[in-house]
Amino acid sequence: MRSIRLAAISLFCTISLAAAQTASKPTLRLEVDATDAARNFFHAKVTLPVTPGALTLAYPEWIPGNHRPSGPVMNMTGLRIEGGGKTIPWQRDLKQMYAIHVQVPAGVNEITASFDEITNSGVAGGSGASASENVLDVNWNQVVLYPANASSDDVQVKPSIHLPDGWKFGTALTVAGENGSVIEFEPVSLTTLVDSPLIAGAHYRLVELTAPGESPRHVMDVVGESDAAINMSASDVAAYKKLVAETGALFGARHYRHYDFLLTLSDEVGGRGLEHHQSSDNAPGEKGLTDPSTHLLNAGLLPHEFTHSWNGKYRRPAGLATRNYHEPMTGELLWVYEGLTDYLGNMLTARIGLWTPKQYQESLAETAAALDYRAGRSWRSLEDTAVSVQMLRLAPGGWQSWRRGLDYYPEGELIWLEVDTRIRQLTNNQRSLDDFCRAFHGGQSGPPAVAPYTFDDIVRGLNAVAPYDWATLLRERVGAVQPHAPLGGIEQGGWRLVYNDTPNDFVKAVEGVAKMANFTYSLGFYVSAETGTLGDVIVGSPAFKAGLGPGMKLIAVNGRKYSGSGLNTALLASRGTSQPIELLVENAHKFKTYTIDYHDGARYPHLERVAEKPDLLGDIVKPRTSGTF
């Protein structure tokens, strides 16, 4: 997802391994000791064949699915390299921090690199800790080194892990043997290893999603902080079984031998989520299955990640299909990789019943409104948010609307909704984006594979379904600076975006879970309900014009101590009057009163039916399968 692909890093191009290493596929032994996981230490030992001479080892940098150089190399500690019974000196490259140089002594044909990985921050796939007293989440890219100039497909790894006593685990890897708490896995390529995370915990549940003997097998491995946290309802189990059926009907093929949904339910281990060919690795929080608001907001999570097995892992933008983990990626097509997945994932969420059609509409309305209030649309194209992902993923929250964030996710949903409804209009609702997905992402079932594509491939695929000037439409939506969100799909779908004083279900749920109050569509900011600290302030909004900015703290509203409900009361009272809202604000230990000249009351986004148009949105969320699961 990033800018133009960088030229091959000269460091790795000029340093070659010995002929014996490049002539055959090197096989590494990887031993991980996770018994110290509760202290957020993983102990790793990598043993690999070598020949005497210069050797460069690489720590994985560009992690698939993160679309950026996110490998947490700063957490690799205690590195020690040994061979022939002696310690071998190593040196980090002066410019490439992920490269370790070693001079292998004469007579040494195998070396071992041992190190500890600190796992409480900077983890690829998220920012939360990787372990607690009850659960752990192993992303293998954190605990491996590999020959720098090798293709990850050509590096073979025989992995094993030592878990805390009594813990159970889930992974897409195939178990070769178990000896107490030590699990050995069948040898795989480094590509497959990094693509196959492992979760484990003291509280574990296995949920079968396919009938006995049905192939491929689909399961859900669930770990959590307690038995109560992993107690999935029968209705959720039924919905995920239907998800398997609906994706089969949508894509017509499966590009995996089996599939594991890896679900971690913990407030101590979280902030991560990453798609893989044969699994997904997600941590929605300890109340992900039990709290209604959290459940509503996360209902689309697993449908999204599962969809990535077809869109993102199997069919992948050429700029993201790199040969190893130090080759830079480019993200100009992330509006397809993530945006199309956002659209399909939310559509599937409604098709399997985790959302009602009304909840799907509320989600779509909130997405459309949020993007329509992105002040940064006036200067930054959607494509630039994708190209700039390396920077934007690390950006702070303040002034996000002006900066723009990872908008290729939600705006991609709106773009692909427009494509879907346009196809339905062109074909009298006889064809749809479902037909494109079956042709483009389907094909022959089989083991994991990668089929790269370009923008032109997307256009050709759409024209095969319904001839149209797709290239122009998509370039306008993606590459041009657009002052307003693309609402064509909603309008072509028989609906329109409106605002009124009835709270939107999703805005309300976010306010409860995040403990914030959202006045984006009225005053022009959101604020912590507990501390009064302003989050984002929309450039050009009434709050912005009054002089407010992110980080300021509300102390009082119209002379009364701040509270979210009090501010909402003042907002309602100002409607139809000429009296401004007065806010006492603390900023850098100074206090000042700001007046906001706003009198239109509360505004929340919703979709409203346009009776004279066909209800294509209703057709889109109709299930393609039937029966009880």
XYZ file of C-alpha atoms in Angstrom, residues 255-553:
299
model
C -8.075 -21.293 -1.630
C -7.092 -23.092 1.570
C -6.860 -26.651 2.877
C -8.724 -25.733 6.064
C -9.575 -22.534 7.905
C -9.174 -21.447 11.543
C -10.814 -18.328 12.948
C -8.434 -17.380 15.779
C -10.332 -15.286 18.308
C -8.783 -13.818 21.464
C -11.177 -12.306 24.016
C -9.071 -10.216 26.350
C -8.659 -6.592 27.361
C -5.023 -7.343 28.257
C -4.078 -8.814 24.883
C -5.537 -6.845 22.018
C -5.283 -4.072 19.503
C -4.417 -6.559 16.799
C -6.166 -8.078 13.854
C -4.676 -9.602 10.755
C -5.875 -11.693 7.852
C -4.174 -14.841 6.600
C -4.757 -17.427 3.888
C -5.949 -20.174 6.227
C -6.807 -18.228 9.376
C -7.650 -14.848 10.810
C -6.200 -13.501 14.050
C -8.450 -11.077 15.914
C -8.871 -9.704 19.439
C -12.059 -7.605 19.841
C -11.784 -7.349 23.641
C -12.928 -9.449 26.565
C -16.586 -8.452 26.076
C -16.533 -9.027 22.324
C -19.184 -11.741 22.558
C -21.152 -10.550 25.585
C -21.589 -6.750 25.498
C -24.363 -5.767 23.032
C -22.697 -2.552 21.837
C -19.285 -4.169 21.404
C -20.915 -7.107 19.650
C -22.751 -4.772 17.256
C -19.606 -2.819 16.393
C -17.516 -5.965 15.894
C -20.121 -8.034 14.065
C -18.407 -7.369 10.735
C -14.916 -8.217 11.966
C -14.750 -11.929 11.162
C -16.713 -11.645 7.882
C -14.185 -8.977 6.838
C -11.155 -11.065 7.783
C -12.565 -14.230 6.223
C -13.229 -12.367 2.968
C -9.533 -11.486 2.888
C -8.705 -15.131 2.192
C -10.048 -14.456 -1.316
C -9.510 -10.704 -1.622
C -6.068 -9.823 -0.317
C -4.405 -13.174 0.222
C -5.331 -15.091 -2.967
C -6.022 -12.152 -5.297
C -3.517 -9.506 -4.278
C -2.416 -6.179 -5.764
C 0.886 -6.628 -7.588
C 2.485 -3.955 -5.393
C 1.788 -6.020 -2.288
C 2.958 -9.377 -3.665
C 6.632 -9.220 -2.647
C 9.190 -12.053 -2.595
C 10.276 -11.621 1.030
C 9.902 -9.345 4.035
C 12.485 -6.678 3.243
C 11.172 -5.825 -0.233
C 9.030 -2.660 0.045
C 5.348 -2.793 -0.844
C 3.193 -0.198 -2.607
C -0.408 0.393 -1.598
C -2.073 2.309 -4.411
C -4.715 -0.458 -4.774
C -5.636 -0.733 -1.109
C -9.083 0.628 -1.961
C -9.527 -2.804 -3.565
C -7.609 -4.909 -1.028
C -9.274 -3.315 2.008
C -12.125 -1.275 0.524
C -13.729 -4.123 -1.414
C -13.247 -6.355 1.622
C -15.000 -3.753 3.771
C -17.928 -3.754 1.362
C -18.167 -7.539 1.073
C -17.566 -8.096 4.785
C -20.391 -5.753 5.814
C -22.665 -7.197 3.155
C -21.970 -10.707 4.464
C -22.558 -9.542 8.036
C -26.117 -8.688 7.021
C -26.558 -11.797 4.867
C -25.705 -14.107 7.778
C -27.893 -12.243 10.258
C -25.272 -10.689 12.547
C -26.765 -7.366 11.425
C -30.372 -6.732 10.506
C -31.003 -4.851 7.239
C -31.757 -1.782 9.384
C -28.415 -2.077 11.204
C -26.640 -2.424 7.854
C -28.310 0.824 6.757
C -27.308 2.585 9.982
C -23.701 1.447 9.540
C -23.677 2.658 5.938
C -25.186 6.015 6.924
C -22.580 6.581 9.627
C -19.774 5.672 7.211
C -21.094 7.994 4.514
C -21.585 10.903 6.914
C -18.164 10.535 8.525
C -16.494 10.602 5.111
C -18.618 13.521 3.948
C -17.325 15.484 6.949
C -13.666 14.744 6.141
C -12.212 18.220 5.727
C -9.056 16.733 4.201
C -11.050 15.731 1.126
C -10.419 19.277 -0.114
C -6.729 18.556 -0.692
C -6.029 14.809 -0.521
C -7.268 12.076 -2.854
C -8.395 8.694 -1.596
C -5.501 7.053 -3.448
C -3.028 9.168 -1.496
C -4.405 7.798 1.782
C -3.526 4.332 0.460
C -0.106 5.295 -0.865
C 0.649 7.055 2.452
C -0.359 4.162 4.722
C 3.171 3.879 6.128
C 2.785 7.335 7.670
C -0.950 7.424 8.359
C -0.989 4.262 10.479
C 1.363 6.004 12.890
C -0.397 9.381 12.884
C -1.911 10.735 16.125
C -5.647 11.318 16.412
C -5.716 15.110 16.512
C -6.837 16.838 13.303
C -7.505 13.465 11.711
C -10.328 14.835 9.589
C -7.961 17.414 8.103
C -5.132 14.931 7.660
C -7.401 12.043 6.565
C -6.717 8.565 7.861
C -7.013 5.073 6.413
C -10.027 6.178 4.399
C -9.449 3.557 1.713
C -11.298 1.154 4.038
C -14.677 2.933 4.487
C -14.603 4.965 1.297
C -13.714 1.825 -0.590
C -16.971 0.389 0.735
C -18.934 3.298 -0.763
C -17.104 3.018 -4.093
C -17.792 -0.704 -4.412
C -21.419 -0.170 -3.417
C -21.626 2.266 -6.317
C -20.061 -0.307 -8.635
C -22.471 -3.006 -7.440
C -25.590 -0.863 -7.854
C -24.386 0.350 -11.260
C -23.950 -3.241 -12.447
C -27.458 -4.027 -11.205
C -28.861 -0.995 -13.045
C -27.026 -1.879 -16.270
C -28.290 -5.471 -16.220
C -31.823 -4.908 -14.891
C -30.677 -6.467 -11.604
C -29.749 -9.708 -13.368
C -26.047 -9.397 -12.542
C -24.152 -7.870 -9.636
C -20.777 -7.564 -7.979
C -21.320 -11.140 -6.796
C -20.701 -12.232 -10.395
C -17.456 -10.262 -10.504
C -16.301 -11.823 -7.225
C -17.049 -15.351 -8.409
C -15.076 -14.826 -11.625
C -12.226 -12.715 -10.195
C -11.712 -14.358 -6.786
C -13.041 -17.840 -7.432
C -11.467 -20.127 -9.999
C -10.119 -23.493 -8.896
C -10.218 -24.554 -5.258
C -6.934 -25.691 -3.775
C -4.100 -24.849 -1.381
C -3.031 -21.258 -0.674
C -1.749 -19.385 -3.717
C -1.230 -15.770 -4.762
C -2.612 -14.349 -8.002
C -1.456 -10.721 -8.365
C -3.537 -8.154 -10.235
C -3.348 -4.589 -11.534
C -5.874 -1.776 -12.003
C -6.358 -2.874 -15.613
C -7.195 -6.416 -14.461
C -9.947 -4.989 -12.236
C -11.387 -2.998 -15.148
C -11.324 -6.020 -17.463
C -13.041 -8.144 -14.822
C -15.837 -5.601 -14.362
C -16.326 -5.207 -18.111
C -16.729 -8.966 -18.420
C -19.705 -8.704 -16.058
C -21.254 -5.491 -17.396
C -19.603 -3.336 -20.081
C -19.141 0.253 -18.917
C -16.430 2.918 -18.666
C -15.244 1.526 -15.331
C -11.741 2.927 -15.720
C -12.990 6.514 -15.783
C -15.426 5.985 -12.908
C -12.825 4.379 -10.660
C -10.088 6.886 -11.494
C -12.455 9.744 -10.665
C -13.470 8.188 -7.359
C -9.959 7.183 -6.319
C -7.467 9.526 -7.935
C -9.274 12.873 -7.998
C -9.728 15.257 -5.086
C -13.418 14.930 -4.216
C -14.962 17.465 -1.774
C -17.810 15.099 -0.868
C -18.109 11.402 -0.134
C -19.200 9.177 -3.061
C -22.898 8.682 -2.308
C -23.837 7.318 -5.733
C -24.208 3.751 -4.486
C -26.622 4.746 -1.738
C -28.691 6.855 -4.148
C -28.634 4.258 -6.944
C -29.602 1.715 -4.280
C -32.894 3.528 -3.652
C -31.955 5.495 -0.533
C -30.571 8.877 0.480
C -28.445 10.170 3.344
C -30.359 12.405 5.769
C -29.744 13.938 9.199
C -32.142 14.300 12.114
C -32.105 14.354 15.923
C -32.675 10.591 16.314
C -29.396 8.940 17.440
C -27.776 6.606 14.928
C -27.397 3.073 16.359
C -23.689 2.912 15.508
C -22.860 6.415 16.701
C -24.620 5.563 19.966
C -22.755 2.257 20.323
C -19.371 3.881 19.708
C -20.157 6.577 22.250
C -20.876 3.921 24.865
C -17.902 1.665 24.172
C -15.379 4.500 23.732
C -16.913 6.622 26.509
C -17.161 9.654 24.289
C -19.800 12.052 22.979
C -19.963 12.645 19.231
C -21.029 16.086 18.029
C -19.276 15.784 14.643
C -22.368 16.529 12.561
C -23.515 19.499 14.633
C -20.894 21.409 16.616
C -18.036 19.715 14.762
C -16.091 17.678 17.333
C -16.142 14.635 19.549
C -15.165 14.734 23.201
C -14.336 12.348 26.027
C -17.438 11.871 28.135
C -15.258 11.342 31.212
C -12.494 13.958 30.952
C -13.943 16.553 28.570
C -10.864 16.379 26.331
C -11.650 17.254 22.734
C -10.789 14.625 20.165
C -10.914 15.635 16.551
C -12.271 19.056 15.545
C -13.596 19.363 11.995
C -11.924 22.140 10.012
C -14.618 24.589 8.915
C -17.140 23.469 11.552
C -18.806 25.808 14.077
C -16.358 24.611 16.760
C -13.379 25.267 14.489
C -14.637 28.738 13.631
C -14.990 29.460 17.337
C -11.289 28.637 17.874
C -11.419 25.145 19.389
C -8.874 22.430 18.629
C -8.032 18.834 19.575
C -6.510 18.339 23.015
C -8.325 21.228 24.650
C -10.385 20.306 27.703
